[in-house]
Amino acid sequence: MKRGKVSSLKGEIHIPGDKSISHRSVMFGSLAEGKTVIKNFLPGADCLSTIACFKKMGVEIEQDKTDVTVYGKGLDQLSEPAELLDVGNSGTTIRLMLGILAGRPFHSSVAGDESIAKRPMKRVTEPLQQMGAKIDGRAGGEYTPLSVRGGNLTGIDFQSPVASAQIKSAILLAGLQAKGTTTVTEPHKSRDHTERMLTMFGIKLDEDETSVSIAGGQTLKAADVFVPGDISSAAFFLAAASLVPNSEVVLRNVGLNPTRTGIIDVLKKMGAHLEIEKKDAGSAEPYGDLKIKTASLQAVEISGDLIPRLIDEIPIIALLATQAEGTTVIKDAAELKVKETNRIDTVASELKKIGAHIEPTEDGMKIYGKTPLTGGAEVSSHGDHRIGMMLGIAACICENPIDISHPEAVSVSYPTFFEHIEKLAQKV
Ligand code: S3P
């Protein structure tokens, strides 16, 4: 796909539903008793994989674009799937579902695409085995395909080596089905959508800053869910409007959960012109409108407990940093290596091709700004949605057009991404 420069971005868009919250709404609706009505669901490929998996376990789910209804019959009514549970590209689907399957007294097989086959699973399969689940897979349960025979779990006190909501959620969902209490403690707090939504579905949790406990044997009651826009999708347009000259863009209904707003903190530190209008601070997931204008940016240092609050935004932050005065240093972000691609490598290699001065490091990267992006090169998403979108925004500021291969990867989390650029773009 050839993409070129735009002269400015103007207007407003509604950011599609949050991917993390959409997954959880289908999963928890499937475990609950009663009808769960979901509004503003993200019809991206990842969330559709979650729907397909739960249908294979006998759950009735209706989907009409962004409206989804789940007819839950309770955890005990999930049935043994006759087919492979195919998670596609979705790490959230496989890891959270493993926590559910670990407690079910049946057999299941789970696999996904080429990228999923390379992603580490022992981080969830080992603690689930400790709780009593029988799980096997390539390299002793590290890689898909995985087979699970669940049931008879006992609660554990688990110290997670990484701040990961996927690990935390998998253990809590197993804990819900275990004897006794299960506690997960993390080095830094990861996104807390599971805790917020389980509470909405009637589950009692004990939480402090970095640990959560759940008592086994509780039942979920259906609830209606409004999914706010995904701040990780909004991030691409926050960056685009900051970088493209004479831009002014309004992004509607963006989720503002504090465990996800690291990108806002970083943009403010960089000197972005950003205004936030909170619309509903009282709901389970806060959200609001974001207004953003072109600005000159300064380099920043990003590390420590900020990392889990913006882990998915690092590709687009790297692009922002190429246009900021000074050297941006990102560290403590080794988790980037085990995302949909090794994002330290893919960000550095693709940005270098279009003229950026960027150096990968063991746990992050250094970006030297401000460097004009010459473009005029062939780049690739490497099948990674966030790399594809970062390159789509980069094209808007490159001197010469760039050719992006595998742009279709964006449909994993933002099927209307290129349409939204067209809607806002004033062409050169
Ligand atoms: C997610 C958690 C994060 C994030 C992913 C979605 C979730 O992964 O990168 O895109 O929905 O729980 P980790 O939990 O592995 O950090």
Coordinates of C-alpha atoms and ligand atoms in Angstrom, one line a residue:
M1 CA 0.0 0.0 0.0
K2 CA 1.5 3.3 -1.1
R3 CA 1.0 6.1 1.4
G4 CA 2.1 9.8 1.2
K5 CA 2.3 13.0 3.0
V6 CA -0.7 15.0 4.2
S7 CA -0.8 18.8 4.7
S8 CA -2.9 18.8 7.8
L9 CA -5.4 16.7 9.9
K10 CA -8.7 18.3 10.8
G11 CA -12.0 17.1 12.2
E12 CA -13.2 14.5 14.7
I13 CA -13.4 10.7 14.9
H14 CA -15.0 8.2 17.2
I15 CA -12.3 5.8 18.4
P16 CA -13.4 2.1 18.1
G17 CA -13.9 0.1 21.2
D18 CA -11.1 -1.0 23.6
K19 CA -9.6 -4.3 22.6
S20 CA -8.8 -5.5 26.2
I21 CA -12.3 -4.6 27.4
S22 CA -14.0 -6.1 24.4
H23 CA -12.3 -9.5 25.0
R24 CA -13.2 -9.5 28.7
S25 CA -16.8 -8.6 28.0
V26 CA -17.3 -11.7 25.8
M27 CA -15.4 -14.0 28.1
F28 CA -17.1 -12.8 31.4
G29 CA -20.5 -12.8 29.6
S30 CA -19.9 -16.4 28.6
L31 CA -19.1 -17.4 32.2
A32 CA -22.0 -15.4 33.7
E33 CA -25.6 -16.5 34.3
G34 CA -27.9 -14.3 32.2
K35 CA -27.8 -12.0 29.2
T36 CA -24.9 -9.7 28.8
V37 CA -25.5 -6.8 26.3
I38 CA -22.3 -5.2 25.0
K39 CA -22.2 -1.8 23.3
N40 CA -19.4 -0.4 21.2
F41 CA -17.7 -3.8 21.0
L42 CA -14.5 -3.8 18.9
P43 CA -15.2 -5.9 15.8
G44 CA -11.4 -6.4 15.2
A45 CA -10.0 -9.7 14.2
D46 CA -8.6 -10.5 17.8
C47 CA -12.0 -10.0 19.5
L48 CA -13.8 -12.0 16.8
S49 CA -11.4 -14.8 17.6
T50 CA -12.6 -14.6 21.3
I51 CA -16.2 -14.9 20.1
A52 CA -15.4 -17.8 17.9
C53 CA -13.7 -19.7 20.7
F54 CA -16.5 -19.3 23.2
K55 CA -19.1 -20.3 20.5
K56 CA -17.1 -23.6 20.2
M57 CA -17.7 -24.1 23.9
G58 CA -21.4 -23.9 23.4
V59 CA -22.1 -20.3 24.3
E60 CA -24.7 -18.5 22.2
I61 CA -23.4 -15.1 21.1
E62 CA -25.0 -12.7 18.6
Q63 CA -22.9 -10.0 17.0
D64 CA -24.1 -7.2 14.8
K65 CA -21.1 -4.9 14.1
T66 CA -20.4 -3.2 17.5
D67 CA -23.5 -4.7 19.3
V68 CA -22.9 -8.0 20.9
T69 CA -25.2 -10.1 23.1
V70 CA -23.9 -13.1 25.1
Y71 CA -26.4 -15.6 26.5
G72 CA -24.4 -16.9 29.4
K73 CA -25.5 -20.1 31.2
G74 CA -22.7 -20.1 33.9
L75 CA -19.2 -21.4 34.0
D76 CA -20.4 -25.0 34.6
Q77 CA -22.3 -25.0 31.3
L78 CA -19.2 -24.5 29.1
S79 CA -18.9 -27.6 27.0
E80 CA -15.9 -29.6 25.8
P81 CA -14.9 -28.1 22.4
A82 CA -15.0 -30.7 19.5
E83 CA -12.6 -28.5 17.5
L84 CA -9.3 -26.7 18.0
L85 CA -9.8 -23.3 19.8
D86 CA -8.1 -21.0 17.3
V87 CA -7.1 -17.7 18.8
G88 CA -5.7 -16.2 15.6
N89 CA -3.2 -13.4 16.4
S90 CA -4.6 -12.8 19.9
G91 CA -2.3 -13.1 23.0
T92 CA -5.1 -11.9 25.2
T93 CA -7.5 -14.6 24.0
I94 CA -5.1 -17.4 24.5
R95 CA -3.7 -16.4 27.9
L96 CA -7.0 -15.4 29.5
M97 CA -8.8 -18.4 28.0
L98 CA -6.1 -20.7 29.4
G99 CA -7.0 -19.5 32.9
I100 CA -10.6 -20.4 32.2
L101 CA -9.9 -23.8 30.6
A102 CA -7.5 -24.7 33.5
G103 CA -10.5 -25.0 35.8
R104 CA -12.9 -26.9 33.4
P105 CA -13.2 -30.6 33.7
F106 CA -12.7 -31.3 30.0
H107 CA -10.0 -31.5 27.3
S108 CA -9.3 -28.7 24.8
S109 CA -6.6 -27.8 22.2
V110 CA -5.5 -24.3 21.7
A111 CA -3.4 -22.7 18.9
G112 CA -3.2 -19.6 16.8
D113 CA -1.2 -18.0 13.9
E114 CA 2.6 -17.9 13.3
S115 CA 3.1 -15.0 15.7
I116 CA 1.2 -16.8 18.5
A117 CA 3.3 -19.9 17.9
K118 CA 6.4 -17.9 18.9
R119 CA 5.0 -16.2 22.0
P120 CA 5.9 -17.5 25.5
M121 CA 3.1 -19.3 27.3
K122 CA 5.0 -20.8 30.3
R123 CA 4.4 -17.5 32.1
V124 CA 0.7 -18.8 32.4
T125 CA 1.0 -22.5 31.9
E126 CA 3.4 -23.0 34.8
P127 CA 1.4 -21.3 37.5
L128 CA -1.8 -23.0 36.1
Q129 CA 0.0 -26.4 36.4
Q130 CA 1.0 -25.5 39.9
M131 CA -2.7 -25.0 40.7
G132 CA -3.4 -28.5 39.3
A133 CA -4.2 -28.1 35.6
K134 CA -2.7 -30.6 33.1
I135 CA -1.3 -28.6 30.3
D136 CA 1.2 -29.7 27.6
G137 CA 2.6 -28.1 24.5
R138 CA 5.8 -27.7 22.5
A139 CA 8.9 -27.1 24.7
G140 CA 7.2 -28.4 27.8
G141 CA 4.2 -26.1 27.5
E142 CA 6.0 -22.9 26.3
Y143 CA 4.6 -22.8 22.8
T144 CA 1.4 -23.7 21.0
P145 CA -0.3 -25.9 20.1
L146 CA -1.3 -26.5 23.7
S147 CA -3.6 -29.2 25.1
V148 CA -5.4 -28.6 28.4
R149 CA -7.2 -31.0 30.7
G150 CA -8.5 -28.8 33.6
G151 CA -10.3 -29.2 36.9
N152 CA -9.5 -29.7 40.6
L153 CA -7.6 -26.5 41.1
T154 CA -6.1 -25.2 44.4
G155 CA -5.5 -21.5 45.0
I156 CA -1.9 -20.2 44.9
D157 CA 0.0 -17.2 46.0
F158 CA 1.7 -16.2 42.8
Q159 CA 4.5 -13.6 42.4
S160 CA 4.5 -12.7 38.8
P161 CA 8.0 -11.9 37.4
V162 CA 6.5 -9.4 35.0
A163 CA 3.8 -6.7 35.1
S164 CA 1.3 -8.4 32.8
A165 CA -2.5 -8.2 32.8
Q166 CA -2.7 -11.3 30.7
I167 CA -0.8 -13.3 33.3
K168 CA -2.7 -11.7 36.2
S169 CA -6.0 -12.3 34.6
A170 CA -5.3 -15.9 33.7
I171 CA -4.4 -16.7 37.3
L172 CA -7.4 -14.9 38.7
L173 CA -9.8 -16.7 36.3
A174 CA -8.3 -20.0 37.4
G175 CA -8.5 -18.8 41.0
L176 CA -12.3 -18.2 40.5
Q177 CA -12.6 -22.0 40.0
A178 CA -10.0 -23.1 42.6
K179 CA -10.3 -24.2 46.2
G180 CA -9.3 -21.5 48.6
T181 CA -7.9 -18.1 47.8
T182 CA -5.6 -17.1 44.9
T183 CA -3.4 -14.1 45.1
V184 CA -1.3 -12.5 42.3
T185 CA 1.4 -9.9 43.0
E186 CA 3.2 -8.0 40.3
P187 CA 6.3 -5.9 40.2
H188 CA 4.3 -2.9 38.9
K189 CA 0.5 -2.5 38.5
S190 CA -0.7 -3.7 35.1
R191 CA -4.0 -2.7 33.4
D192 CA -6.9 -3.5 35.7
H193 CA -9.8 -4.1 33.3
T194 CA -10.3 -7.7 34.6
E195 CA -10.7 -6.5 38.2
R196 CA -13.1 -3.7 37.2
M197 CA -15.2 -5.9 35.0
L198 CA -15.3 -8.9 37.4
T199 CA -16.5 -6.5 40.1
M200 CA -19.3 -5.3 37.7
F201 CA -20.2 -9.0 37.3
G202 CA -20.6 -9.4 41.0
I203 CA -17.3 -10.9 42.0
K204 CA -15.6 -9.9 45.2
L205 CA -11.8 -9.1 45.0
D206 CA -9.3 -7.8 47.5
E207 CA -6.9 -5.4 45.9
D208 CA -4.0 -3.2 46.9
E209 CA -1.5 -1.4 44.7
T210 CA 0.2 -4.4 43.2
S211 CA -1.7 -7.5 44.4
V212 CA -5.2 -8.9 43.9
S213 CA -6.9 -11.8 45.7
I214 CA -9.9 -13.8 44.6
A215 CA -11.8 -16.5 46.6
G216 CA -12.8 -19.5 44.6
G217 CA -16.4 -20.6 44.0
Q218 CA -18.0 -17.3 43.3
T219 CA -20.5 -17.0 40.4
L220 CA -20.7 -14.2 37.8
K221 CA -24.0 -12.4 37.1
A222 CA -24.6 -10.9 33.7
A223 CA -24.1 -7.2 33.3
D224 CA -24.4 -4.7 30.5
V225 CA -21.1 -3.3 29.3
F226 CA -20.3 -0.1 27.4
V227 CA -16.8 -0.4 25.9
P228 CA -15.1 3.0 25.7
G229 CA -12.7 3.8 22.7
D230 CA -9.3 2.2 22.9
I231 CA -6.6 4.7 24.1
S232 CA -4.1 2.5 22.3
S233 CA -5.9 3.2 19.0
A234 CA -6.4 6.8 19.9
A235 CA -2.6 7.1 20.4
F236 CA -1.9 6.9 16.7
F237 CA -4.1 10.0 16.1
L238 CA -2.7 11.8 19.1
A239 CA 0.7 11.3 17.5
A240 CA -0.5 12.2 14.0
A241 CA -2.2 15.4 15.0
S242 CA 0.9 16.4 17.1
L243 CA 3.3 15.8 14.1
V244 CA 1.4 16.9 11.0
P245 CA 1.5 20.7 10.6
N246 CA -1.7 22.8 11.2
S247 CA -3.7 20.0 12.6
E248 CA -6.5 20.0 15.1
V249 CA -8.4 16.8 15.9
V250 CA -11.0 15.7 18.4
L251 CA -11.1 12.0 19.4
R252 CA -14.4 11.0 21.0
N253 CA -15.1 8.6 23.9
V254 CA -11.5 7.5 24.6
G255 CA -11.0 5.2 27.6
L256 CA -9.0 7.0 30.4
N257 CA -8.4 4.2 32.8
P258 CA -5.3 5.4 34.8
T259 CA -3.5 2.0 34.2
R260 CA -3.6 2.9 30.4
T261 CA -2.9 6.6 30.3
G262 CA 0.9 6.6 30.2
I263 CA 0.7 7.9 26.7
I264 CA -1.1 11.1 27.9
D265 CA 1.6 11.6 30.6
V266 CA 4.3 11.2 27.9
L267 CA 2.7 13.5 25.4
K268 CA 2.3 16.2 28.1
K269 CA 6.0 15.8 29.1
M270 CA 6.9 16.2 25.4
G271 CA 5.0 19.4 25.2
A272 CA 1.9 18.3 23.2
H273 CA -1.1 20.5 23.0
L274 CA -3.7 18.2 24.5
E275 CA -7.0 19.0 26.2
I276 CA -9.0 16.3 28.0
E277 CA -12.7 16.6 28.7
K278 CA -13.8 13.8 31.0
K279 CA -17.3 12.6 30.3
D280 CA -18.0 9.9 32.8
A281 CA -15.6 9.6 35.7
G282 CA -18.2 7.6 37.6
S283 CA -18.4 4.5 35.3
A284 CA -16.5 1.3 35.8
E285 CA -14.1 2.5 33.0
P286 CA -13.7 6.3 32.8
Y287 CA -13.6 7.9 29.4
G288 CA -13.7 11.3 27.7
D289 CA -12.9 13.4 24.6
L290 CA -9.4 14.4 23.6
K291 CA -8.6 17.5 21.6
I292 CA -5.1 17.7 20.2
K293 CA -3.2 20.2 18.0
T294 CA 0.2 20.3 16.3
A295 CA 3.1 21.1 18.7
S296 CA 6.9 21.2 18.8
L297 CA 8.0 18.3 20.9
Q298 CA 10.9 17.6 23.4
A299 CA 12.6 14.2 24.0
V300 CA 11.7 12.2 27.2
E301 CA 12.9 9.3 29.3
I302 CA 10.5 6.5 29.7
S303 CA 11.1 3.6 32.2
G304 CA 9.9 1.8 35.4
D305 CA 6.3 1.7 36.4
L306 CA 5.4 3.9 33.4
I307 CA 6.2 1.1 31.0
P308 CA 3.1 -1.2 31.7
R309 CA 0.9 1.9 31.4
L310 CA 2.0 2.5 27.8
I311 CA 3.6 -0.8 26.6
D312 CA 1.4 -1.0 23.4
E313 CA 2.1 2.7 22.6
I314 CA 5.9 2.4 22.3
P315 CA 6.0 1.9 18.5
I316 CA 4.1 5.2 18.0
I317 CA 6.1 6.9 20.8
A318 CA 9.2 6.0 18.9
L319 CA 7.9 7.8 15.8
L320 CA 7.0 10.8 18.0
A321 CA 10.5 10.8 19.4
T322 CA 12.1 11.0 15.9
Q323 CA 10.5 14.4 15.6
A324 CA 11.3 15.6 19.2
E325 CA 14.3 17.8 20.1
G326 CA 16.9 15.7 21.9
T327 CA 17.5 12.0 22.7
T328 CA 14.6 9.9 23.9
V329 CA 15.5 6.9 26.0
I330 CA 13.1 4.0 26.5
K331 CA 14.2 1.3 29.0
D332 CA 12.8 -1.5 31.3
A333 CA 10.7 -2.5 28.2
A334 CA 12.1 -6.0 27.4
E335 CA 8.5 -7.2 27.2
L336 CA 8.4 -5.6 23.7
K337 CA 10.4 -8.5 22.5
V338 CA 7.5 -10.9 23.1
K339 CA 4.7 -8.9 21.6
E340 CA 3.1 -9.7 18.2
T341 CA 6.6 -9.2 16.8
N342 CA 9.8 -8.3 18.6
R343 CA 8.9 -4.7 18.7
I344 CA 12.4 -3.5 19.6
D345 CA 13.6 -4.9 16.3
T346 CA 10.7 -4.1 14.1
V347 CA 10.3 -0.5 15.3
A348 CA 14.0 0.1 14.8
S349 CA 14.4 -1.6 11.4
E350 CA 11.3 0.0 9.8
L351 CA 12.0 3.5 11.1
K352 CA 15.6 3.3 10.0
K353 CA 14.5 2.5 6.5
I354 CA 12.7 5.9 6.3
G355 CA 15.5 8.0 7.7
A356 CA 15.2 7.8 11.5
H357 CA 18.2 7.7 13.8
I358 CA 17.3 5.0 16.3
E359 CA 19.3 2.5 18.2
P360 CA 17.8 -0.7 19.7
T361 CA 19.0 -1.7 23.2
E362 CA 18.5 -4.8 25.4
D363 CA 15.4 -3.5 27.0
G364 CA 14.2 -0.6 24.9
M365 CA 15.7 1.9 22.4
K366 CA 17.3 5.3 22.0
I367 CA 15.9 7.7 19.4
Y368 CA 17.9 10.7 18.3
G369 CA 15.8 13.7 17.2
K370 CA 14.9 15.7 15.5
T371 CA 15.5 13.8 12.2
P372 CA 13.6 14.5 9.0
L373 CA 11.9 11.4 7.7
T374 CA 12.9 11.0 4.0
G375 CA 10.6 8.0 3.2
G376 CA 10.8 6.7 -0.3
A377 CA 11.3 3.1 0.9
E378 CA 9.5 -0.2 1.2
V379 CA 8.5 -1.0 4.7
S380 CA 6.5 -3.8 6.4
S381 CA 4.1 -4.2 9.2
H382 CA 5.7 -7.7 9.7
G383 CA 2.0 -8.7 10.3
D384 CA 2.0 -6.6 13.5
H385 CA -1.0 -4.3 13.7
R386 CA 0.7 -1.6 15.8
I387 CA 3.8 -1.5 13.5
G388 CA 1.4 -1.2 10.5
M389 CA -0.4 1.8 12.1
M390 CA 2.8 3.4 13.2
L391 CA 4.0 3.3 9.6
G392 CA 0.6 4.6 8.3
I393 CA 1.1 7.7 10.5
A394 CA 4.8 8.0 9.6
A395 CA 3.8 8.1 5.9
C396 CA 1.8 11.3 6.7
I397 CA 5.1 13.2 7.5
C398 CA 7.6 11.5 5.2
E399 CA 9.0 13.7 2.4
N400 CA 8.5 10.9 -0.1
P401 CA 5.7 8.3 -0.2
I402 CA 6.4 4.9 1.4
D403 CA 5.2 1.4 0.4
I404 CA 3.8 -0.5 3.3
S405 CA 3.5 -4.3 2.9
H406 CA 0.9 -6.2 4.9
P407 CA -1.2 -3.2 5.8
E408 CA -4.1 -5.5 6.4
A409 CA -2.6 -6.3 9.9
V410 CA -4.3 -3.2 11.2
S411 CA -7.6 -5.0 11.2
V412 CA -6.5 -6.9 14.3
S413 CA -7.3 -3.9 16.5
Y414 CA -8.5 -1.0 14.2
P415 CA -10.2 -2.2 11.0
T416 CA -11.2 1.4 10.0
F417 CA -7.7 2.9 10.7
F418 CA -6.9 3.9 7.1
E419 CA -10.5 5.2 6.6
H420 CA -10.0 7.4 9.6
I421 CA -6.8 8.9 8.2
E422 CA -8.6 9.6 5.0
K423 CA -11.5 11.3 6.9
L424 CA -9.1 13.7 8.7
A425 CA -6.4 14.2 6.0
Q426 CA -6.1 17.3 3.9
K427 CA -3.9 16.1 1.1
V428 CA -0.7 17.9 -0.1
Ligands
S3P1 C1 -3.4 -6.9 27.3 C2 -2.3 -6.8 28.1 C3 -1.0 -6.4 27.6 C4 -1.1 -5.8 26.2 C5 -2.0 -6.5 25.3 C6 -3.4 -6.6 25.9 C7 -4.7 -7.4 28.0 O1 -0.2 -7.6 27.5 O2 0.2 -5.7 25.7 O3 -2.1 -5.8 24.1 O4 -5.7 -7.2 27.3 O5 -4.6 -7.9 29.1 P1 0.6 -8.2 28.8 O6 -0.3 -8.5 29.8 O7 1.4 -9.4 28.3 O8 1.6 -7.1 29.2

